[in-house]
Short mmCIF file of C-alpha atoms in Angstrom, two decimals:
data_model
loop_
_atom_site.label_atom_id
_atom_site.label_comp_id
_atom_site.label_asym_id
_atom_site.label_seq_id
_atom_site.Cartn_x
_atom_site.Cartn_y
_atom_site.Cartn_z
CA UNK X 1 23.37 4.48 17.21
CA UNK X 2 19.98 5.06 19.45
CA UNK X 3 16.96 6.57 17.63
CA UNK X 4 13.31 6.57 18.37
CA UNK X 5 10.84 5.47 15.73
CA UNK X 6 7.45 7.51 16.42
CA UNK X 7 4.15 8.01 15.34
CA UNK X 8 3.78 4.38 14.30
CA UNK X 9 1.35 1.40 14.00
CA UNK X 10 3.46 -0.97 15.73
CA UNK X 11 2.26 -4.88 15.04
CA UNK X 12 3.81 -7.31 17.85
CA UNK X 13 2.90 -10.88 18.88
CA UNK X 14 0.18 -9.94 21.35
CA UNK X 15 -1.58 -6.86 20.08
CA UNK X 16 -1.33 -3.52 17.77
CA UNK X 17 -0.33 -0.35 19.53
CA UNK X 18 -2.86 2.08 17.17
CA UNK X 19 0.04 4.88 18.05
CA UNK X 20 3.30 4.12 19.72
CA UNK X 21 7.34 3.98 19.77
CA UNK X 22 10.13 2.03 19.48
CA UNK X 23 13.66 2.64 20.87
CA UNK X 24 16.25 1.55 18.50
CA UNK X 25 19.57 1.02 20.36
CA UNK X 26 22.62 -1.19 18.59
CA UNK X 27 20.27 -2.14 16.02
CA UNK X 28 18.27 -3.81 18.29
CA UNK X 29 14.87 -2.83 19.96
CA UNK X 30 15.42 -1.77 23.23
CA UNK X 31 11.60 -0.83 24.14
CA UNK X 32 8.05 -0.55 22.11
CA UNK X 33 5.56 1.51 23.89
CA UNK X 34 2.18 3.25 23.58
CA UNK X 35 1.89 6.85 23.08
CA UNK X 36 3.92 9.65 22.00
CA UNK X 37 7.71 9.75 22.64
CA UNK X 38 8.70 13.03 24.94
CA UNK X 39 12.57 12.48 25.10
CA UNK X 40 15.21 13.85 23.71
CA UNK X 41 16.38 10.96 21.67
CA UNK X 42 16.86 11.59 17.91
CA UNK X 43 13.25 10.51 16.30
CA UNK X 44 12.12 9.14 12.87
CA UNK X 45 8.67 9.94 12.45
CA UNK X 46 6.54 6.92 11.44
CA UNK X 47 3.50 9.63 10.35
CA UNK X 48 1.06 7.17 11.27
CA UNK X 49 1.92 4.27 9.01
CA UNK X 50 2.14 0.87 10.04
CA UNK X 51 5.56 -0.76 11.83
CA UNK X 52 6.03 -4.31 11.00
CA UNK X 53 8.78 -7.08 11.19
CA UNK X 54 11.18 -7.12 7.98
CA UNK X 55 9.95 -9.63 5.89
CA UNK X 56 11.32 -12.92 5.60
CA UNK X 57 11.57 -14.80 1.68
CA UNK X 58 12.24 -18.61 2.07
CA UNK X 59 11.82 -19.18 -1.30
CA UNK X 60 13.58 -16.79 -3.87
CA UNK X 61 15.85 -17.47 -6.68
CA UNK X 62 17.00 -13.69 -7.44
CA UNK X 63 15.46 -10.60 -8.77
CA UNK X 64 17.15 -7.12 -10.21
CA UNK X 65 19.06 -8.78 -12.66
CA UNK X 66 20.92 -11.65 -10.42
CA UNK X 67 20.03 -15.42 -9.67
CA UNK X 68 21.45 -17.34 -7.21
CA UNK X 69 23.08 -19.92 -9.33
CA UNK X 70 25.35 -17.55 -10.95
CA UNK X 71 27.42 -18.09 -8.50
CA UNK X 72 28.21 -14.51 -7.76
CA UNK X 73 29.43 -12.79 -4.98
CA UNK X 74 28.99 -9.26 -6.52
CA UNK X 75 25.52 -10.74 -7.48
CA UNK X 76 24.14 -11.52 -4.07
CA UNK X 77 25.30 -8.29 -2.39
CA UNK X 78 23.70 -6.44 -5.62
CA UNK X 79 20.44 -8.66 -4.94
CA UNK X 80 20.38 -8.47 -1.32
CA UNK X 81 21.02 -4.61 -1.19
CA UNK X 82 17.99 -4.01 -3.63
CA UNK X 83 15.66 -6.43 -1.85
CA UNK X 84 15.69 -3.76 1.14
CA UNK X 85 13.38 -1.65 -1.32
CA UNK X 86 10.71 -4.36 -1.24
CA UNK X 87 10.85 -4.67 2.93
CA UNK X 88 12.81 -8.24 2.85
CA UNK X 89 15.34 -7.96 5.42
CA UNK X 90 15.98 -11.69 5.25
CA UNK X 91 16.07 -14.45 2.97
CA UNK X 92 17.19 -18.05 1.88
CA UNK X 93 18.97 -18.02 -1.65
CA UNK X 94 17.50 -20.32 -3.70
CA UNK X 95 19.17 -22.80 -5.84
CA UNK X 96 17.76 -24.57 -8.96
CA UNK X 97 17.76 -28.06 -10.95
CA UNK X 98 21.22 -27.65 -12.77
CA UNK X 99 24.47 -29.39 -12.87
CA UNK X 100 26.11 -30.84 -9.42
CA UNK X 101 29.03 -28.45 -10.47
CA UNK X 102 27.03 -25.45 -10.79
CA UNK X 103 24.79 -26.65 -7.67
CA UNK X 104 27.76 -26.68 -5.39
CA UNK X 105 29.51 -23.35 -6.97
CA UNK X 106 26.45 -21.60 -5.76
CA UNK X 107 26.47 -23.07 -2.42
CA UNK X 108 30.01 -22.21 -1.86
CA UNK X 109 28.94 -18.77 -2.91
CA UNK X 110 26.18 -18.43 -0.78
CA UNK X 111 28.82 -19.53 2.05
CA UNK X 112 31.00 -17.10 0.88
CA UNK X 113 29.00 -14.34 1.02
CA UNK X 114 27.25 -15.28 4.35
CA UNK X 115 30.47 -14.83 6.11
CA UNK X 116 31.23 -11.53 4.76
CA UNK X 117 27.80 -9.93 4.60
CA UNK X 118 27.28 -6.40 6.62
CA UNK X 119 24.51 -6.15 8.99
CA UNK X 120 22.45 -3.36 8.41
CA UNK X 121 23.37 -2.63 4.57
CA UNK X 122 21.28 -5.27 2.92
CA UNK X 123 18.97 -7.93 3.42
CA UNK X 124 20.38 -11.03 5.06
CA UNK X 125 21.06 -14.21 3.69
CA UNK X 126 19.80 -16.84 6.68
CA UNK X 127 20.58 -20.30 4.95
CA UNK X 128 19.53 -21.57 1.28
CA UNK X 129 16.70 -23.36 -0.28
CA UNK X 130 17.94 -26.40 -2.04
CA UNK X 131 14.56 -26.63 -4.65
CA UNK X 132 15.75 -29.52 -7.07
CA UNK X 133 17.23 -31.65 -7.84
CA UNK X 134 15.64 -34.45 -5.95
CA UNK X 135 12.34 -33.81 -7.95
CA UNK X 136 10.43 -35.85 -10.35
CA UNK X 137 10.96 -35.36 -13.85
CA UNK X 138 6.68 -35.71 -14.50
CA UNK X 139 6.22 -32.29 -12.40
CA UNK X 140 9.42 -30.40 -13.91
CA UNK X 141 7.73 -26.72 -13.50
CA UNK X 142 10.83 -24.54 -15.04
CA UNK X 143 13.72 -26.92 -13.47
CA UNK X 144 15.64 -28.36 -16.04
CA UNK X 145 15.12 -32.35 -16.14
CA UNK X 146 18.69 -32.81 -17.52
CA UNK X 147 19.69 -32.42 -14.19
CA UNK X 148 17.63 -34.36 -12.01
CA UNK X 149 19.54 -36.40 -9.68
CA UNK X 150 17.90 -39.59 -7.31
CA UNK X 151 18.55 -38.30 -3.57
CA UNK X 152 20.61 -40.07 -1.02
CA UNK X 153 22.13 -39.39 2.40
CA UNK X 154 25.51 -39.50 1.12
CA UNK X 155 24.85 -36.90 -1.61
CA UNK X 156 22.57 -34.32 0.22
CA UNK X 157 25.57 -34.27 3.23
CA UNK X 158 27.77 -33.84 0.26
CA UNK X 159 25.89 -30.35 -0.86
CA UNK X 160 25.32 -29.43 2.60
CA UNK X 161 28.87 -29.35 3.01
CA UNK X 162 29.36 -27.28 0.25
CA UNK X 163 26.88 -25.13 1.84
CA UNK X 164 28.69 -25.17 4.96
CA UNK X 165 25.81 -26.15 6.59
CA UNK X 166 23.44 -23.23 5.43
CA UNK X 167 21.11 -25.90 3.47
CA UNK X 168 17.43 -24.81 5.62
CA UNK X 169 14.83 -26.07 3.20
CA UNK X 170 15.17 -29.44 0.92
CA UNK X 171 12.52 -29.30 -2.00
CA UNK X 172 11.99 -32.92 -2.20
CA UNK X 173 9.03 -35.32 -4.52
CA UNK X 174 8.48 -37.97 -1.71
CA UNK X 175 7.90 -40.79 -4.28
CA UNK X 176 11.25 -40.66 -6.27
CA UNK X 177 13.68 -43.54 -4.95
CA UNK X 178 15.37 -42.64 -2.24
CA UNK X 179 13.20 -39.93 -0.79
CA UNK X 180 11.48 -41.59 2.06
CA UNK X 181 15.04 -42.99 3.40
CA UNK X 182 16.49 -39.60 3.39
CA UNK X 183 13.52 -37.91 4.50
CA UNK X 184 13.83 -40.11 7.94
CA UNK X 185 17.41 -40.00 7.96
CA UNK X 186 17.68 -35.85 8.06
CA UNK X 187 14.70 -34.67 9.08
CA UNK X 188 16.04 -33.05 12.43
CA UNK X 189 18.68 -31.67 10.54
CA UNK X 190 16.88 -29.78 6.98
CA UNK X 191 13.19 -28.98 6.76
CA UNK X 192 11.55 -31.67 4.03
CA UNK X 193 9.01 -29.94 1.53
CA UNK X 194 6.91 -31.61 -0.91
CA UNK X 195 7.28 -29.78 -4.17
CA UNK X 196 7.89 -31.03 -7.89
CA UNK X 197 5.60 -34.11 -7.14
CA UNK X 198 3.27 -36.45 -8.29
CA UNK X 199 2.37 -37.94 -4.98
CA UNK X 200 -1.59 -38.16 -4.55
CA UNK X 201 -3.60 -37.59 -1.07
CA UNK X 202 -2.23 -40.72 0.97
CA UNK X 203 1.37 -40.58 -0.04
CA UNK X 204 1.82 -36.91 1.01
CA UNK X 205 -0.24 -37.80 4.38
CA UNK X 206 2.53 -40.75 4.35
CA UNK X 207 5.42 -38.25 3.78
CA UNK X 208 4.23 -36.22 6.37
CA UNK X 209 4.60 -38.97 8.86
CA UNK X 210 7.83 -39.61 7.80
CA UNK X 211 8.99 -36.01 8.57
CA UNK X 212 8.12 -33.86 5.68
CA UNK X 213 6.86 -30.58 6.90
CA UNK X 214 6.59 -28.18 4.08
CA UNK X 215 4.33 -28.05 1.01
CA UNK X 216 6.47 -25.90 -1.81
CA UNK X 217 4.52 -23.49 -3.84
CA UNK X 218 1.36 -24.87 -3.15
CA UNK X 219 -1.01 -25.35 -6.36
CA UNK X 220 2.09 -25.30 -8.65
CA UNK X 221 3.65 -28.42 -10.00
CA UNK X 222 1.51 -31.04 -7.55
CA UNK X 223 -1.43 -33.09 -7.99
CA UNK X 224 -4.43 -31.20 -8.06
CA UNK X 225 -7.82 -31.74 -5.69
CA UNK X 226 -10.34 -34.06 -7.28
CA UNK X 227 -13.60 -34.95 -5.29
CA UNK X 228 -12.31 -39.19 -4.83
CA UNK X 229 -8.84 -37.79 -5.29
CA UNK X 230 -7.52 -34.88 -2.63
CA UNK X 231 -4.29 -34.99 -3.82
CA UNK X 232 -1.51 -32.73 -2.40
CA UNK X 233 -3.32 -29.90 -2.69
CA UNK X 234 -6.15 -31.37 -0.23
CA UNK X 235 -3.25 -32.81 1.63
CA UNK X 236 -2.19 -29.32 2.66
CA UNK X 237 -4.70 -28.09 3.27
CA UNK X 238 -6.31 -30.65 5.79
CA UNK X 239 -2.86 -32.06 7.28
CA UNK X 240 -1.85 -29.92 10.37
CA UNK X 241 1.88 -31.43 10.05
CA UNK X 242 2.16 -29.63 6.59
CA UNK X 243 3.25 -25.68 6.32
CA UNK X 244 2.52 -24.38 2.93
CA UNK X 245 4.24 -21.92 0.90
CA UNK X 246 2.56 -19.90 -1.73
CA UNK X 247 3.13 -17.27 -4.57
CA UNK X 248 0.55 -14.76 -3.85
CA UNK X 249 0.73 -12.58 -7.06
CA UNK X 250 -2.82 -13.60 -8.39
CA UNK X 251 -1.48 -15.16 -11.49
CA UNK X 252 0.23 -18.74 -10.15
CA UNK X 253 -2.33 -19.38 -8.14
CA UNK X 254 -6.32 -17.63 -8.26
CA UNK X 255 -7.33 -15.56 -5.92
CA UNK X 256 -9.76 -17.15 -5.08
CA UNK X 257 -7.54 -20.68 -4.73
CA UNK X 258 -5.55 -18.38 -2.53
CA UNK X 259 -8.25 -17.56 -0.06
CA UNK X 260 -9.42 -21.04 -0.61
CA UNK X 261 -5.51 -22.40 1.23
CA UNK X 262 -5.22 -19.03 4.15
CA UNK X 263 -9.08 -20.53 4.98
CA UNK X 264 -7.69 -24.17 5.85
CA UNK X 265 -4.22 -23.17 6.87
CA UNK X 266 -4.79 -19.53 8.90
CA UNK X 267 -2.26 -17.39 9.96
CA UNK X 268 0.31 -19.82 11.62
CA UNK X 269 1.07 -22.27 9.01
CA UNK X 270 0.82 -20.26 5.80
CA UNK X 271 4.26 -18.95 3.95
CA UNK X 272 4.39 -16.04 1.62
CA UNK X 273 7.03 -16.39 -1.08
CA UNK X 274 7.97 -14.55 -3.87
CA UNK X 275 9.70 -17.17 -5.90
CA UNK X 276 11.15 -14.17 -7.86
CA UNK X 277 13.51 -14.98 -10.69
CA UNK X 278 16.36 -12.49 -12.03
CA UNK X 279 13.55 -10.51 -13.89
CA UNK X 280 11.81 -8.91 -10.91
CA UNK X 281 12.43 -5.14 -10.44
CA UNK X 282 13.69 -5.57 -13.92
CA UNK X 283 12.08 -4.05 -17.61
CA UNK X 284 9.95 -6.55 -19.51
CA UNK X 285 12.14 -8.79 -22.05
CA UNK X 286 14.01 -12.02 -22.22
CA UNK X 287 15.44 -13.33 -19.05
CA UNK X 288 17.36 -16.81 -17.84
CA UNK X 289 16.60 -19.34 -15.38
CA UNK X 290 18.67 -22.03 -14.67
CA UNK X 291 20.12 -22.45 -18.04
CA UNK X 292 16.54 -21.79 -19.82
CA UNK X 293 15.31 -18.34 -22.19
CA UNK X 294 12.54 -16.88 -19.91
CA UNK X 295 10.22 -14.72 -21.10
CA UNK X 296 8.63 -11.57 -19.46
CA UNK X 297 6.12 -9.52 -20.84
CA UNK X 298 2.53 -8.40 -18.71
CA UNK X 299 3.65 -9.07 -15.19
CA UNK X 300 4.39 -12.63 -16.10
CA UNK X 301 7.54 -14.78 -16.94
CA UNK X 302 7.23 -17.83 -19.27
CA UNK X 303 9.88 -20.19 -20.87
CA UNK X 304 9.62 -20.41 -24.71
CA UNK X 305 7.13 -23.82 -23.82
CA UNK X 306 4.70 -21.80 -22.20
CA UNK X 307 5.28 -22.92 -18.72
CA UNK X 308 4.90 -20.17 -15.87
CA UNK X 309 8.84 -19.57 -14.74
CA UNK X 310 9.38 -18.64 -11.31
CA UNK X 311 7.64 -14.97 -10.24
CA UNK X 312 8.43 -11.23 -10.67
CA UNK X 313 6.86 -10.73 -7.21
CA UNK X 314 7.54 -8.35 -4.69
CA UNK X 315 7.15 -8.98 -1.17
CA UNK X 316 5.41 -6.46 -0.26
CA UNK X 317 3.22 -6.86 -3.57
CA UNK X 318 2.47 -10.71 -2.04
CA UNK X 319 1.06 -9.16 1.00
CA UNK X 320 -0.84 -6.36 -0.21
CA UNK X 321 -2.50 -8.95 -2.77
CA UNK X 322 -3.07 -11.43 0.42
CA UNK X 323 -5.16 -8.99 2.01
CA UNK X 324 -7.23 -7.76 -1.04
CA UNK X 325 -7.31 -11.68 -2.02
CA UNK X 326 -8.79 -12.82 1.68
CA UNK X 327 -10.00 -9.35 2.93
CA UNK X 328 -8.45 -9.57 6.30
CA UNK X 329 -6.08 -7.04 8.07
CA UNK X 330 -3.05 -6.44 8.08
CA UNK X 331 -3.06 -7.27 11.72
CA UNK X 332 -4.15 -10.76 11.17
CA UNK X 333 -2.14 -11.35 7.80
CA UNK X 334 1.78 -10.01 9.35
CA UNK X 335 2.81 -13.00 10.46
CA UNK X 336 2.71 -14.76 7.01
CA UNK X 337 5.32 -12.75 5.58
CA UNK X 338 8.19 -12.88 8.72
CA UNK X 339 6.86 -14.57 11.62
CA UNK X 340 6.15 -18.12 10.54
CA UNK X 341 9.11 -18.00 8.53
CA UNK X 342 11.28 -17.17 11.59
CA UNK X 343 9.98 -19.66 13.90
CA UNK X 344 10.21 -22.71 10.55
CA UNK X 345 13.87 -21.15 10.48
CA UNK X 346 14.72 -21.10 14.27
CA UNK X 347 15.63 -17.51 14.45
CA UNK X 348 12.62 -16.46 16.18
CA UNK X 349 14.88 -15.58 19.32
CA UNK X 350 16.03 -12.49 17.07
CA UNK X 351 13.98 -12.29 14.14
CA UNK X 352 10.15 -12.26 13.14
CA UNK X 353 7.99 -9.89 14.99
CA UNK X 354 8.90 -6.75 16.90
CA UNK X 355 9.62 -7.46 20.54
CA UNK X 356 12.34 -6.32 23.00
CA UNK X 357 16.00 -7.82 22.44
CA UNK X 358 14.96 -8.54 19.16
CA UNK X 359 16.99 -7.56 15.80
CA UNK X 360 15.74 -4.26 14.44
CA UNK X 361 14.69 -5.45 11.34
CA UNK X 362 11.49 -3.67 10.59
CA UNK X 363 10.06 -2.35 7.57
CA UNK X 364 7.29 0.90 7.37
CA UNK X 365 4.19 0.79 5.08
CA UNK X 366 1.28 2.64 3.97
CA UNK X 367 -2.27 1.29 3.53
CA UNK X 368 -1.20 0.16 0.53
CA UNK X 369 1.39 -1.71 1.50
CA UNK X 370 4.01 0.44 0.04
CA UNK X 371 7.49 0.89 1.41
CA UNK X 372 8.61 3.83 3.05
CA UNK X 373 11.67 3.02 4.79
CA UNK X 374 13.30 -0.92 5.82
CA UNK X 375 15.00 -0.79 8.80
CA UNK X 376 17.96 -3.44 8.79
CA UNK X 377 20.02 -3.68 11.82
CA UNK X 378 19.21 -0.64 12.94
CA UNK X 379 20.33 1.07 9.71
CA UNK X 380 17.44 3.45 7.81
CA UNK X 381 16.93 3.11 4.34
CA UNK X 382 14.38 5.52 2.72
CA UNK X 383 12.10 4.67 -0.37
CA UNK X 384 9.85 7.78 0.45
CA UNK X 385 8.92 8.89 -3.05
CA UNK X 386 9.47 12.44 -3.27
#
């Protein structure tokens, strides 16, 4: 299947192209050039929106009605196939503070699945997020601190081999026992992030030294800045070691706290996430995550306590808010939603921007950010309203 994409905004590594064309060939891109196409290749016309990279969500627990931990096969392909409509073409399934049992059952899933999925019909599962449960009980979020197990070598191996070796990202509170020895031991084999914790300024400058490299939903369940205090928060944003997610939907994290973090970190070491729970894309009502009653109602979900529980976020909703949020453009904000993902991951050889020999995994937006069509593979899916 060879197509031409024209009459585009095309975004790459080294500049814009204001109007341009990409070749499509084998769902990969075979050429991206300035100017209008004149061949007699079949075309989809762009109309003068913009072309970027599919976007990339390290840090999502489910959305449309299915979660991770269910443990479903059905489930994920239902999930992935709907995430299309939001311009994710990739992601890392998300696990959750629950059982060992039901940990590993969704690993083995995830495994499953992986090995079965079709290129080009869905978004792509790349490896998981293992968030919990080597957290700390004092910084629970919505995790479930029934659950909460002390990490060691032995027992991360254990769920990576349930995982078949898909485990990416370890959501870890560098002060629990245990943490620092594993965090040495596997840090060239899982990317460490700092998330559920109570560690202060120095200790998550420490943990950074010992390999961690990630800061997990920055802002949400870490020690906040204090002027004799930094804490994490000033941790991340002053340590150049540390990458730091962040849910950019305005309402786990201000606005202004959000411009406050792209400021110190920039375009290279700042992660959109969604952290979307089973409720996004989904009416308002009550919901479940990870064995809790979540509650959604205004654009938010809450458990019955009160606490904030995961996001209803939309990708392309995180990046549209980014640039309202920070009031750059979308040519300096792209690479926060695909690019610095892809290189964290190691699949920047085929995934991340748009460049020759690369997947075609793109996604076409308005000003707005809305989706018009996600390219996966090659394959065209539409969300044109009519």
């Amino acid at each position: 299947m060879t197509y031409v994409i024209t009459n585009g905004v095309i975004y790459t590594e080294e500049t814009h192209i204001e109007a341009g064309y990409i070749i499509v060939d084998e769902g990969q891109i075979r050429a991206i050039e300035p100017g209008p196409y004149t061949g007699d290749l079949p075309t989809l016309d762009a109309k003068g929106r913009h072309i970027l990279p599919g976007f990339i969500d390290i840090h999502i627990h489910g959305g449309y009605g299915e979660d991770a931990m269910d443990a479903s096969y059905d489930g994920l392909k239902h999930l992935a196939e709907q995430l299309l409509s939001e311009g994710t073409t990739s992601f890392l399934a998300t696990t959750m503070t629950q059982s060992q049992d039901a940990i590993e059952r969704a690993l083995q899933n995830v495994s499953h699945y992986y090995q079965h999925q079709e290129a080009g019909q869905a978004a792509e599962i790349v490896g998981v997020h293992l968030e919990g449960p080597f957290i700390s009980e004092n910084k629970i979020g919505a995790q479930n601190p029934a659950y909460i197990q002390r990490p060691t070598v032995a027992l991360l191996n254990q769920y990576q081999q349930a995982a078949d070796g898909l485990i990416k990202i370890v959501t870890i509170a560098p002060e629990v026992e245990g943490a620092l020895e594993v965090i040495k031991s596997l840090k060239d084999e899982v990317i460490f992030s700092m998330g559920h914790t109570e560690v202060d300024f120095d200790e998550a400058n420490e943990a950074a030294r010992a390999g961690v490299q990630h800061v997990t939903h920055l802002y949400n369940a870490g020690v906040g800045f204090h002027h004799r205090n930094p804490g994490l928060f000033g941790a991340a944003w002053e340590n150049e070691r540390l990458n730091t997610e962040l849910i950019v939907d305005g309402v786990h994290s201000h606005p202004t706290s959000i411009n406050l973090a792209y400021q110190h970190k920039g375009p290279d070491h700042f992660y959109l996430i969604t952290d979307a729970m089973r409720a996004k894309g989904m009416p308002e009502g009550e919901y479940e995550l990870g064995g809790q009653k979540v509650i959604v109602k205004d654009h938010e979900a809450h458990l019955e306590t009160g606490s904030l529980a995961g996001s209803i976020l939309k990708m392309n909703e995180g990046l549209q808010n980014l640039m309202r949020f920070t009031g750059k453009s979308l040519a300096e904000l792209w690479p926060v939603t695909s690019l610095n993902q892809a290189k964290a991951l190691k699949i920047d050889d085929r995934k991340g921007s748009i460049a020759i020999g690369k997947d075609a995994d793109l996604v076409i937006v308005d000003d707005e950010v809305q989706v018009h069509q996600t390219i996966k593979h090659g394959y065209v899916h539409d969300y044109t309203k009519k």
